[in-house]
Amino acid sequence: MSLLKPEEGWYYKKVSKDEKMWMLIALVLCIMMFIWMVLWHVYGKQNPSSLTYRTSTTEFGKLSSAYIKQNMVGSDNGVPVVRPQPNTDVFLLAEMWRWSPVMILQKDQAYKMHISSRDVVHGLSIQPVNMNFQVYPGYDYVLEFKPTEAGEYKIVCNEFCGIGHHTMIGKIVVIEKDEDLKLYGYENFKKAPDPVATFKKEAMSETEMALQGEQVYTLKGCAACHKIDGTSQLAPSWKGLFGKDEKVLVDGKEIMVSVDESYIIESIKDPTKKVTVGFEKTPMPVFPLTDEEIDFLVAYIKTLKN
Ligand code: CUA
């Protein structure tokens, strides 16, 4: 209902010429924009491939870790770095709270990126270019692209995915020639190292075990929460952890424990039994690790002294 009553019979009045003109212009503009929308899909080269496959978190997890194992050239802050061959399939896994792996891509070469999540819905946003996609668990989203500018691109998560959401930042580095690797501190990341021979644990030295442990740390995602630089935001840092006394909660009671081999093994196998005071809000999930991998991790943690 309007405030003022319109004049009686107003709708019988003829529409004036100017008004008709404006209506026509608006109609033509609408039709033009509609046609442009369809044309842009074909000529704009802005649309993603929109190819999606059904997968499962376990299957995609297996594919991506096998992929990383094959193509890893190094690691950056605990996240594996890969250097895929052009025109190949690349796997990017989103999980609470990291993007893995970091990729070194070649300018003007095409890649087919498979993206999926291990847990909840994440948002893939590549900065500073305007690319935004949702990443769902159980779906393999395929993004075909060709980077046309060298530089460092950050992958930001733009879907709130829990307490560590703001720390979920990944990286894509696009280079033109091998020398560019130096710009990112990746000068040693030229080619994948020879595949690690399967060692017999009994015949390995502590150093070899620790090296294997470092791989487990990056490949199995420990690095998402446990940092090795002394910062403890989501979980206790592993730097200087071994041999330290920690205050933990057991059935709601605080007790002191000394971090030794058996404590670390117990914490990995049954993470909620003893929870470090201060980290009750970010409980650790159970990771499917073999006993051998756990031994490697212990050896690795031992080397991270203050
Ligand atoms: Cu992942 Cu927010």
PDB file of C-alpha atoms and ligand atoms in Angstrom:
ATOM      1  CA  MET A   1       0.000   0.000   0.000  1.00  0.00           C
ATOM      2  CA  SER A   2       1.400   3.374  -0.909  1.00  0.00           C
ATOM      3  CA  LEU A   3       1.343   6.477   1.192  1.00  0.00           C
ATOM      4  CA  LEU A   4      -0.462   8.624  -1.386  1.00  0.00           C
ATOM      5  CA  LYS A   5      -3.329   7.232  -3.355  1.00  0.00           C
ATOM      6  CA  PRO A   6      -2.529   7.368  -7.097  1.00  0.00           C
ATOM      7  CA  GLU A   7      -4.740   9.381  -9.324  1.00  0.00           C
ATOM      8  CA  GLU A   8      -7.844   7.550 -10.528  1.00  0.00           C
ATOM      9  CA  GLY A   9      -7.400   5.648 -13.807  1.00  0.00           C
ATOM     10  CA  TRP A  10      -3.641   6.359 -14.101  1.00  0.00           C
ATOM     11  CA  TYR A  11      -2.963   3.097 -15.876  1.00  0.00           C
ATOM     12  CA  TYR A  12      -5.091   4.071 -18.863  1.00  0.00           C
ATOM     13  CA  LYS A  13      -2.757   6.932 -19.668  1.00  0.00           C
ATOM     14  CA  LYS A  14      -0.526   6.473 -22.685  1.00  0.00           C
ATOM     15  CA  VAL A  15       3.174   5.834 -21.927  1.00  0.00           C
ATOM     16  CA  SER A  16       5.196   8.788 -23.169  1.00  0.00           C
ATOM     17  CA  LYS A  17       7.709   8.471 -25.993  1.00  0.00           C
ATOM     18  CA  ASP A  18      10.836   8.957 -23.770  1.00  0.00           C
ATOM     19  CA  GLU A  19       9.669   6.290 -21.402  1.00  0.00           C
ATOM     20  CA  LYS A  20       9.107   3.831 -24.238  1.00  0.00           C
ATOM     21  CA  MET A  21      12.597   4.629 -25.478  1.00  0.00           C
ATOM     22  CA  TRP A  22      14.129   3.833 -22.083  1.00  0.00           C
ATOM     23  CA  MET A  23      12.234   0.600 -21.863  1.00  0.00           C
ATOM     24  CA  LEU A  24      13.513  -0.399 -25.278  1.00  0.00           C
ATOM     25  CA  ILE A  25      17.126   0.457 -24.392  1.00  0.00           C
ATOM     26  CA  ALA A  26      16.878  -1.567 -21.184  1.00  0.00           C
ATOM     27  CA  LEU A  27      15.419  -4.539 -23.051  1.00  0.00           C
ATOM     28  CA  VAL A  28      18.134  -4.446 -25.717  1.00  0.00           C
ATOM     29  CA  LEU A  29      20.828  -4.255 -23.012  1.00  0.00           C
ATOM     30  CA  CYS A  30      19.331  -7.235 -21.191  1.00  0.00           C
ATOM     31  CA  ILE A  31      19.269  -9.306 -24.356  1.00  0.00           C
ATOM     32  CA  MET A  32      22.848  -8.282 -25.228  1.00  0.00           C
ATOM     33  CA  MET A  33      24.119  -9.261 -21.800  1.00  0.00           C
ATOM     34  CA  PHE A  34      22.303 -12.562 -22.016  1.00  0.00           C
ATOM     35  CA  ILE A  35      23.920 -13.374 -25.353  1.00  0.00           C
ATOM     36  CA  TRP A  36      27.292 -12.235 -24.034  1.00  0.00           C
ATOM     37  CA  MET A  37      26.937 -14.619 -21.083  1.00  0.00           C
ATOM     38  CA  VAL A  38      26.625 -17.563 -23.467  1.00  0.00           C
ATOM     39  CA  LEU A  39      29.431 -16.325 -25.753  1.00  0.00           C
ATOM     40  CA  TRP A  40      31.755 -15.693 -22.805  1.00  0.00           C
ATOM     41  CA  HIS A  41      31.449 -19.295 -21.785  1.00  0.00           C
ATOM     42  CA  VAL A  42      32.945 -20.259 -25.144  1.00  0.00           C
ATOM     43  CA  TYR A  43      35.395 -17.413 -25.835  1.00  0.00           C
ATOM     44  CA  GLY A  44      36.234 -16.077 -22.380  1.00  0.00           C
ATOM     45  CA  LYS A  45      38.545 -18.956 -21.440  1.00  0.00           C
ATOM     46  CA  GLN A  46      37.538 -18.342 -17.844  1.00  0.00           C
ATOM     47  CA  ASN A  47      35.475 -21.380 -17.148  1.00  0.00           C
ATOM     48  CA  PRO A  48      36.896 -24.370 -15.344  1.00  0.00           C
ATOM     49  CA  SER A  49      36.745 -27.813 -16.900  1.00  0.00           C
ATOM     50  CA  SER A  50      33.912 -28.725 -14.493  1.00  0.00           C
ATOM     51  CA  LEU A  51      34.964 -32.344 -14.490  1.00  0.00           C
ATOM     52  CA  THR A  52      34.181 -34.141 -11.268  1.00  0.00           C
ATOM     53  CA  TYR A  53      34.557 -37.760 -10.298  1.00  0.00           C
ATOM     54  CA  ARG A  54      33.136 -39.616  -7.357  1.00  0.00           C
ATOM     55  CA  THR A  55      35.894 -40.882  -5.099  1.00  0.00           C
ATOM     56  CA  SER A  56      36.342 -41.722  -1.437  1.00  0.00           C
ATOM     57  CA  THR A  57      38.580 -40.031   1.080  1.00  0.00           C
ATOM     58  CA  THR A  58      40.604 -43.231   1.473  1.00  0.00           C
ATOM     59  CA  GLU A  59      41.028 -43.725  -2.250  1.00  0.00           C
ATOM     60  CA  PHE A  60      42.028 -40.136  -2.921  1.00  0.00           C
ATOM     61  CA  GLY A  61      44.346 -40.177   0.104  1.00  0.00           C
ATOM     62  CA  LYS A  62      46.101 -43.220  -1.314  1.00  0.00           C
ATOM     63  CA  LEU A  63      46.388 -41.693  -4.777  1.00  0.00           C
ATOM     64  CA  SER A  64      47.772 -38.427  -3.493  1.00  0.00           C
ATOM     65  CA  SER A  65      50.314 -39.962  -1.135  1.00  0.00           C
ATOM     66  CA  ALA A  66      51.519 -42.349  -3.859  1.00  0.00           C
ATOM     67  CA  TYR A  67      51.773 -39.328  -6.135  1.00  0.00           C
ATOM     68  CA  ILE A  68      53.774 -37.344  -3.586  1.00  0.00           C
ATOM     69  CA  LYS A  69      56.124 -40.265  -2.942  1.00  0.00           C
ATOM     70  CA  GLN A  70      56.873 -40.468  -6.644  1.00  0.00           C
ATOM     71  CA  ASN A  71      57.333 -36.778  -7.350  1.00  0.00           C
ATOM     72  CA  MET A  72      58.683 -35.297  -4.117  1.00  0.00           C
ATOM     73  CA  VAL A  73      61.751 -33.113  -4.583  1.00  0.00           C
ATOM     74  CA  GLY A  74      61.960 -31.687  -1.069  1.00  0.00           C
ATOM     75  CA  SER A  75      59.898 -30.208   1.711  1.00  0.00           C
ATOM     76  CA  ASP A  76      58.909 -26.709   2.771  1.00  0.00           C
ATOM     77  CA  ASN A  77      57.946 -26.208   6.430  1.00  0.00           C
ATOM     78  CA  GLY A  78      56.982 -29.843   6.727  1.00  0.00           C
ATOM     79  CA  VAL A  79      54.871 -29.853   3.576  1.00  0.00           C
ATOM     80  CA  PRO A  80      56.158 -32.017   0.712  1.00  0.00           C
ATOM     81  CA  VAL A  81      57.183 -30.175  -2.449  1.00  0.00           C
ATOM     82  CA  VAL A  82      56.607 -31.817  -5.838  1.00  0.00           C
ATOM     83  CA  ARG A  83      57.722 -30.929  -9.303  1.00  0.00           C
ATOM     84  CA  PRO A  84      55.270 -32.549 -11.702  1.00  0.00           C
ATOM     85  CA  GLN A  85      56.009 -33.201 -15.369  1.00  0.00           C
ATOM     86  CA  PRO A  86      53.989 -30.945 -17.717  1.00  0.00           C
ATOM     87  CA  ASN A  87      50.812 -32.471 -19.161  1.00  0.00           C
ATOM     88  CA  THR A  88      50.426 -34.860 -16.281  1.00  0.00           C
ATOM     89  CA  ASP A  89      47.912 -35.321 -13.507  1.00  0.00           C
ATOM     90  CA  VAL A  90      48.709 -33.533 -10.250  1.00  0.00           C
ATOM     91  CA  PHE A  91      47.035 -34.280  -6.926  1.00  0.00           C
ATOM     92  CA  LEU A  92      46.214 -31.640  -4.340  1.00  0.00           C
ATOM     93  CA  LEU A  93      44.786 -32.735  -1.020  1.00  0.00           C
ATOM     94  CA  ALA A  94      43.024 -30.374   1.363  1.00  0.00           C
ATOM     95  CA  GLU A  95      42.900 -31.440   4.982  1.00  0.00           C
ATOM     96  CA  MET A  96      42.587 -29.803   8.362  1.00  0.00           C
ATOM     97  CA  TRP A  97      44.589 -27.584   8.031  1.00  0.00           C
ATOM     98  CA  ARG A  98      46.894 -27.661   5.106  1.00  0.00           C
ATOM     99  CA  TRP A  99      47.167 -27.975   1.343  1.00  0.00           C
ATOM    100  CA  SER A 100      49.507 -30.701   0.298  1.00  0.00           C
ATOM    101  CA  PRO A 101      51.780 -30.778  -1.648  1.00  0.00           C
ATOM    102  CA  VAL A 102      53.467 -27.517  -2.613  1.00  0.00           C
ATOM    103  CA  MET A 103      53.862 -27.561  -6.400  1.00  0.00           C
ATOM    104  CA  ILE A 104      56.576 -26.268  -8.656  1.00  0.00           C
ATOM    105  CA  LEU A 105      55.054 -25.772 -12.100  1.00  0.00           C
ATOM    106  CA  GLN A 106      56.525 -24.681 -15.396  1.00  0.00           C
ATOM    107  CA  LYS A 107      55.221 -21.520 -17.045  1.00  0.00           C
ATOM    108  CA  ASP A 108      53.069 -22.042 -20.192  1.00  0.00           C
ATOM    109  CA  GLN A 109      52.698 -25.752 -19.587  1.00  0.00           C
ATOM    110  CA  ALA A 110      49.372 -27.458 -19.032  1.00  0.00           C
ATOM    111  CA  TYR A 111      48.521 -29.454 -15.912  1.00  0.00           C
ATOM    112  CA  LYS A 112      45.534 -31.412 -14.812  1.00  0.00           C
ATOM    113  CA  MET A 113      44.994 -30.871 -11.123  1.00  0.00           C
ATOM    114  CA  HIS A 114      42.864 -33.276  -9.103  1.00  0.00           C
ATOM    115  CA  ILE A 115      41.547 -31.687  -5.935  1.00  0.00           C
ATOM    116  CA  SER A 116      39.758 -33.292  -3.016  1.00  0.00           C
ATOM    117  CA  SER A 117      39.405 -33.037   0.739  1.00  0.00           C
ATOM    118  CA  ARG A 118      40.303 -35.610   3.364  1.00  0.00           C
ATOM    119  CA  ASP A 119      37.807 -34.343   5.942  1.00  0.00           C
ATOM    120  CA  VAL A 120      35.429 -31.387   5.684  1.00  0.00           C
ATOM    121  CA  VAL A 121      34.554 -28.864   2.973  1.00  0.00           C
ATOM    122  CA  HIS A 122      37.417 -26.481   2.229  1.00  0.00           C
ATOM    123  CA  GLY A 123      37.591 -23.582  -0.206  1.00  0.00           C
ATOM    124  CA  LEU A 124      40.349 -23.387  -2.789  1.00  0.00           C
ATOM    125  CA  SER A 125      41.228 -19.838  -3.608  1.00  0.00           C
ATOM    126  CA  ILE A 126      44.351 -19.130  -5.605  1.00  0.00           C
ATOM    127  CA  GLN A 127      45.834 -15.714  -4.866  1.00  0.00           C
ATOM    128  CA  PRO A 128      46.359 -13.203  -6.350  1.00  0.00           C
ATOM    129  CA  VAL A 129      44.441 -14.591  -9.356  1.00  0.00           C
ATOM    130  CA  ASN A 130      40.701 -14.751  -9.086  1.00  0.00           C
ATOM    131  CA  MET A 131      40.029 -18.472  -8.765  1.00  0.00           C
ATOM    132  CA  ASN A 132      37.604 -19.952  -6.261  1.00  0.00           C
ATOM    133  CA  PHE A 133      36.405 -23.516  -5.948  1.00  0.00           C
ATOM    134  CA  GLN A 134      34.821 -25.539  -3.213  1.00  0.00           C
ATOM    135  CA  VAL A 135      36.642 -28.703  -2.247  1.00  0.00           C
ATOM    136  CA  TYR A 136      34.452 -31.553  -1.041  1.00  0.00           C
ATOM    137  CA  PRO A 137      35.447 -34.836   0.513  1.00  0.00           C
ATOM    138  CA  GLY A 138      34.405 -37.752  -1.692  1.00  0.00           C
ATOM    139  CA  TYR A 139      34.684 -35.812  -4.960  1.00  0.00           C
ATOM    140  CA  ASP A 140      37.675 -35.533  -7.215  1.00  0.00           C
ATOM    141  CA  TYR A 141      37.441 -32.108  -8.827  1.00  0.00           C
ATOM    142  CA  VAL A 142      39.548 -31.771 -11.951  1.00  0.00           C
ATOM    143  CA  LEU A 143      40.952 -28.404 -12.854  1.00  0.00           C
ATOM    144  CA  GLU A 144      42.844 -28.106 -16.118  1.00  0.00           C
ATOM    145  CA  PHE A 145      45.040 -25.091 -16.345  1.00  0.00           C
ATOM    146  CA  LYS A 146      48.123 -23.518 -17.821  1.00  0.00           C
ATOM    147  CA  PRO A 147      49.963 -20.951 -15.688  1.00  0.00           C
ATOM    148  CA  THR A 148      50.854 -17.981 -17.870  1.00  0.00           C
ATOM    149  CA  GLU A 149      52.830 -15.939 -15.359  1.00  0.00           C
ATOM    150  CA  ALA A 150      55.790 -16.958 -13.241  1.00  0.00           C
ATOM    151  CA  GLY A 151      55.682 -16.232  -9.530  1.00  0.00           C
ATOM    152  CA  GLU A 152      54.512 -17.497  -6.194  1.00  0.00           C
ATOM    153  CA  TYR A 153      50.807 -18.142  -5.705  1.00  0.00           C
ATOM    154  CA  LYS A 154      49.203 -18.764  -2.355  1.00  0.00           C
ATOM    155  CA  ILE A 155      46.336 -21.159  -1.895  1.00  0.00           C
ATOM    156  CA  VAL A 156      44.034 -19.732   0.736  1.00  0.00           C
ATOM    157  CA  CYS A 157      41.184 -21.678   2.295  1.00  0.00           C
ATOM    158  CA  ASN A 158      38.030 -19.607   2.013  1.00  0.00           C
ATOM    159  CA  GLU A 159      35.575 -21.954   3.673  1.00  0.00           C
ATOM    160  CA  PHE A 160      35.555 -21.941   7.472  1.00  0.00           C
ATOM    161  CA  CYS A 161      36.811 -25.409   8.375  1.00  0.00           C
ATOM    162  CA  GLY A 162      37.592 -25.264  12.079  1.00  0.00           C
ATOM    163  CA  ILE A 163      39.959 -23.722  14.547  1.00  0.00           C
ATOM    164  CA  GLY A 164      43.017 -23.879  12.276  1.00  0.00           C
ATOM    165  CA  HIS A 165      41.211 -22.481   9.204  1.00  0.00           C
ATOM    166  CA  HIS A 166      43.260 -19.275   9.120  1.00  0.00           C
ATOM    167  CA  THR A 167      46.522 -21.233   9.071  1.00  0.00           C
ATOM    168  CA  MET A 168      45.527 -23.246   6.020  1.00  0.00           C
ATOM    169  CA  ILE A 169      47.722 -21.720   3.364  1.00  0.00           C
ATOM    170  CA  GLY A 170      49.287 -23.628   0.501  1.00  0.00           C
ATOM    171  CA  LYS A 171      51.664 -22.682  -2.238  1.00  0.00           C
ATOM    172  CA  ILE A 172      52.141 -23.011  -5.994  1.00  0.00           C
ATOM    173  CA  VAL A 173      55.375 -21.788  -7.488  1.00  0.00           C
ATOM    174  CA  VAL A 174      55.527 -21.138 -11.242  1.00  0.00           C
ATOM    175  CA  ILE A 175      58.973 -20.933 -12.769  1.00  0.00           C
ATOM    176  CA  GLU A 176      60.357 -20.289 -16.230  1.00  0.00           C
ATOM    177  CA  LYS A 177      63.769 -21.858 -15.852  1.00  0.00           C
ATOM    178  CA  ASP A 178      65.648 -23.879 -13.237  1.00  0.00           C
ATOM    179  CA  GLU A 179      67.518 -20.795 -11.972  1.00  0.00           C
ATOM    180  CA  ASP A 180      64.207 -19.331 -10.767  1.00  0.00           C
ATOM    181  CA  LEU A 181      64.089 -21.980  -8.042  1.00  0.00           C
ATOM    182  CA  LYS A 182      66.604 -19.917  -6.105  1.00  0.00           C
ATOM    183  CA  LEU A 183      64.064 -17.104  -5.701  1.00  0.00           C
ATOM    184  CA  TYR A 184      61.995 -19.371  -3.493  1.00  0.00           C
ATOM    185  CA  GLY A 185      64.815 -21.080  -1.654  1.00  0.00           C
ATOM    186  CA  TYR A 186      64.169 -24.209  -3.716  1.00  0.00           C
ATOM    187  CA  GLU A 187      67.547 -24.367  -5.476  1.00  0.00           C
ATOM    188  CA  ASN A 188      68.075 -27.955  -4.379  1.00  0.00           C
ATOM    189  CA  PHE A 189      64.680 -29.108  -5.565  1.00  0.00           C
ATOM    190  CA  LYS A 190      65.654 -29.988  -9.112  1.00  0.00           C
ATOM    191  CA  LYS A 191      64.650 -33.575  -9.521  1.00  0.00           C
ATOM    192  CA  ALA A 192      63.091 -36.265  -7.433  1.00  0.00           C
ATOM    193  CA  PRO A 193      65.654 -38.109  -5.294  1.00  0.00           C
ATOM    194  CA  ASP A 194      66.135 -41.791  -5.971  1.00  0.00           C
ATOM    195  CA  PRO A 195      63.316 -43.733  -4.439  1.00  0.00           C
ATOM    196  CA  VAL A 196      64.128 -44.638  -0.867  1.00  0.00           C
ATOM    197  CA  ALA A 197      65.142 -48.272  -0.719  1.00  0.00           C
ATOM    198  CA  THR A 198      63.133 -50.338   1.686  1.00  0.00           C
ATOM    199  CA  PHE A 199      65.375 -50.678   4.672  1.00  0.00           C
ATOM    200  CA  LYS A 200      65.208 -53.314   7.304  1.00  0.00           C
ATOM    201  CA  LYS A 201      64.641 -51.388  10.481  1.00  0.00           C
ATOM    202  CA  GLU A 202      67.108 -53.558  12.421  1.00  0.00           C
ATOM    203  CA  ALA A 203      69.894 -52.660  10.015  1.00  0.00           C
ATOM    204  CA  MET A 204      69.267 -48.915  10.154  1.00  0.00           C
ATOM    205  CA  SER A 205      71.201 -46.323  12.084  1.00  0.00           C
ATOM    206  CA  GLU A 206      69.399 -43.741  14.252  1.00  0.00           C
ATOM    207  CA  THR A 207      70.148 -41.109  11.597  1.00  0.00           C
ATOM    208  CA  GLU A 208      68.633 -43.212   8.822  1.00  0.00           C
ATOM    209  CA  MET A 209      65.588 -43.868  10.971  1.00  0.00           C
ATOM    210  CA  ALA A 210      65.231 -40.165  11.709  1.00  0.00           C
ATOM    211  CA  LEU A 211      65.365 -39.415   7.966  1.00  0.00           C
ATOM    212  CA  GLN A 212      62.578 -41.897   7.379  1.00  0.00           C
ATOM    213  CA  GLY A 213      60.730 -40.297  10.274  1.00  0.00           C
ATOM    214  CA  GLU A 214      60.974 -36.909   8.626  1.00  0.00           C
ATOM    215  CA  GLN A 215      59.305 -38.395   5.541  1.00  0.00           C
ATOM    216  CA  VAL A 216      56.530 -39.883   7.651  1.00  0.00           C
ATOM    217  CA  TYR A 217      56.129 -36.468   9.314  1.00  0.00           C
ATOM    218  CA  THR A 218      55.565 -34.736   5.966  1.00  0.00           C
ATOM    219  CA  LEU A 219      53.733 -37.496   4.110  1.00  0.00           C
ATOM    220  CA  LYS A 220      51.265 -38.458   6.829  1.00  0.00           C
ATOM    221  CA  GLY A 221      50.309 -34.917   7.694  1.00  0.00           C
ATOM    222  CA  CYS A 222      51.755 -34.589  11.221  1.00  0.00           C
ATOM    223  CA  ALA A 223      53.186 -31.287  10.030  1.00  0.00           C
ATOM    224  CA  ALA A 224      49.715 -29.799   9.728  1.00  0.00           C
ATOM    225  CA  CYS A 225      49.564 -29.321  13.490  1.00  0.00           C
ATOM    226  CA  HIS A 226      52.953 -30.190  14.985  1.00  0.00           C
ATOM    227  CA  LYS A 227      55.496 -27.583  14.016  1.00  0.00           C
ATOM    228  CA  ILE A 228      59.209 -28.054  14.322  1.00  0.00           C
ATOM    229  CA  ASP A 229      60.159 -24.408  14.745  1.00  0.00           C
ATOM    230  CA  GLY A 230      59.130 -24.139  18.388  1.00  0.00           C
ATOM    231  CA  THR A 231      55.692 -22.602  17.808  1.00  0.00           C
ATOM    232  CA  SER A 232      52.765 -24.434  19.346  1.00  0.00           C
ATOM    233  CA  GLN A 233      49.510 -23.116  18.005  1.00  0.00           C
ATOM    234  CA  LEU A 234      47.351 -26.180  17.424  1.00  0.00           C
ATOM    235  CA  ALA A 235      49.536 -28.831  19.005  1.00  0.00           C
ATOM    236  CA  PRO A 236      52.795 -29.022  20.948  1.00  0.00           C
ATOM    237  CA  SER A 237      55.819 -28.217  18.814  1.00  0.00           C
ATOM    238  CA  TRP A 238      58.206 -31.118  18.380  1.00  0.00           C
ATOM    239  CA  LYS A 239      61.231 -28.940  18.872  1.00  0.00           C
ATOM    240  CA  GLY A 240      62.819 -29.865  22.162  1.00  0.00           C
ATOM    241  CA  LEU A 241      59.879 -32.126  22.986  1.00  0.00           C
ATOM    242  CA  PHE A 242      61.813 -35.289  23.662  1.00  0.00           C
ATOM    243  CA  GLY A 243      62.898 -35.542  27.286  1.00  0.00           C
ATOM    244  CA  LYS A 244      60.710 -32.621  28.326  1.00  0.00           C
ATOM    245  CA  ASP A 245      58.223 -32.746  31.211  1.00  0.00           C
ATOM    246  CA  GLU A 246      54.664 -32.069  30.078  1.00  0.00           C
ATOM    247  CA  LYS A 247      51.514 -31.380  32.021  1.00  0.00           C
ATOM    248  CA  VAL A 248      48.775 -33.683  30.722  1.00  0.00           C
ATOM    249  CA  LEU A 249      45.133 -34.382  31.483  1.00  0.00           C
ATOM    250  CA  VAL A 250      44.179 -37.963  32.345  1.00  0.00           C
ATOM    251  CA  ASP A 251      40.472 -38.479  33.040  1.00  0.00           C
ATOM    252  CA  GLY A 252      40.183 -34.795  33.899  1.00  0.00           C
ATOM    253  CA  LYS A 253      43.143 -34.829  36.319  1.00  0.00           C
ATOM    254  CA  GLU A 254      46.378 -32.984  35.647  1.00  0.00           C
ATOM    255  CA  ILE A 255      49.563 -34.970  35.998  1.00  0.00           C
ATOM    256  CA  MET A 256      53.160 -34.490  34.900  1.00  0.00           C
ATOM    257  CA  VAL A 257      54.720 -36.913  32.448  1.00  0.00           C
ATOM    258  CA  SER A 258      58.141 -37.129  30.966  1.00  0.00           C
ATOM    259  CA  VAL A 259      58.158 -37.303  27.155  1.00  0.00           C
ATOM    260  CA  ASP A 260      59.950 -40.535  26.344  1.00  0.00           C
ATOM    261  CA  GLU A 261      59.570 -43.239  23.712  1.00  0.00           C
ATOM    262  CA  SER A 262      56.663 -44.993  25.378  1.00  0.00           C
ATOM    263  CA  TYR A 263      54.778 -41.729  25.953  1.00  0.00           C
ATOM    264  CA  ILE A 264      55.111 -40.733  22.273  1.00  0.00           C
ATOM    265  CA  ILE A 265      54.039 -44.178  21.070  1.00  0.00           C
ATOM    266  CA  GLU A 266      51.023 -44.091  23.375  1.00  0.00           C
ATOM    267  CA  SER A 267      50.108 -40.560  22.243  1.00  0.00           C
ATOM    268  CA  ILE A 268      50.104 -41.644  18.593  1.00  0.00           C
ATOM    269  CA  LYS A 269      48.132 -44.836  19.163  1.00  0.00           C
ATOM    270  CA  ASP A 270      45.666 -43.450  21.680  1.00  0.00           C
ATOM    271  CA  PRO A 271      45.824 -39.656  21.358  1.00  0.00           C
ATOM    272  CA  THR A 272      42.979 -38.835  23.720  1.00  0.00           C
ATOM    273  CA  LYS A 273      44.220 -40.867  26.690  1.00  0.00           C
ATOM    274  CA  LYS A 274      46.638 -38.180  27.844  1.00  0.00           C
ATOM    275  CA  VAL A 275      46.006 -34.721  26.453  1.00  0.00           C
ATOM    276  CA  THR A 276      48.595 -31.998  26.874  1.00  0.00           C
ATOM    277  CA  VAL A 277      47.197 -29.156  28.969  1.00  0.00           C
ATOM    278  CA  GLY A 278      46.426 -26.180  26.715  1.00  0.00           C
ATOM    279  CA  PHE A 279      45.506 -28.292  23.665  1.00  0.00           C
ATOM    280  CA  GLU A 280      42.197 -29.755  24.841  1.00  0.00           C
ATOM    281  CA  LYS A 281      40.341 -27.854  22.125  1.00  0.00           C
ATOM    282  CA  THR A 282      42.305 -29.349  19.246  1.00  0.00           C
ATOM    283  CA  PRO A 283      42.201 -33.085  19.923  1.00  0.00           C
ATOM    284  CA  MET A 284      44.443 -35.238  17.796  1.00  0.00           C
ATOM    285  CA  PRO A 285      42.832 -37.794  15.486  1.00  0.00           C
ATOM    286  CA  VAL A 286      44.097 -41.374  15.263  1.00  0.00           C
ATOM    287  CA  PHE A 287      46.402 -41.752  12.264  1.00  0.00           C
ATOM    288  CA  PRO A 288      46.784 -45.141  10.606  1.00  0.00           C
ATOM    289  CA  LEU A 289      50.530 -45.595  11.081  1.00  0.00           C
ATOM    290  CA  THR A 290      52.465 -48.851  11.149  1.00  0.00           C
ATOM    291  CA  ASP A 291      54.609 -49.679  14.190  1.00  0.00           C
ATOM    292  CA  GLU A 292      57.632 -49.141  12.004  1.00  0.00           C
ATOM    293  CA  GLU A 293      56.491 -45.673  10.967  1.00  0.00           C
ATOM    294  CA  ILE A 294      55.909 -44.809  14.617  1.00  0.00           C
ATOM    295  CA  ASP A 295      59.476 -45.921  15.442  1.00  0.00           C
ATOM    296  CA  PHE A 296      60.757 -43.690  12.644  1.00  0.00           C
ATOM    297  CA  LEU A 297      58.785 -40.768  14.047  1.00  0.00           C
ATOM    298  CA  VAL A 298      60.218 -41.313  17.517  1.00  0.00           C
ATOM    299  CA  ALA A 299      63.721 -41.339  16.050  1.00  0.00           C
ATOM    300  CA  TYR A 300      62.928 -38.123  14.194  1.00  0.00           C
ATOM    301  CA  ILE A 301      61.486 -36.363  17.250  1.00  0.00           C
ATOM    302  CA  LYS A 302      64.622 -37.282  19.209  1.00  0.00           C
ATOM    303  CA  THR A 303      66.718 -35.274  16.744  1.00  0.00           C
ATOM    304  CA  LEU A 304      64.666 -32.099  17.151  1.00  0.00           C
ATOM    305  CA  LYS A 305      66.605 -30.580  19.999  1.00  0.00           C
ATOM    306  CA  ASN A 306      66.199 -27.082  21.333  1.00  0.00           C
TER     307      ASN A 306
HETATM  308 CU1  CUA B   1      40.181 -25.320   5.193  1.00  0.00          CU
HETATM  309 CU2  CUA B   1      39.240 -23.306   5.984  1.00  0.00          CU
END
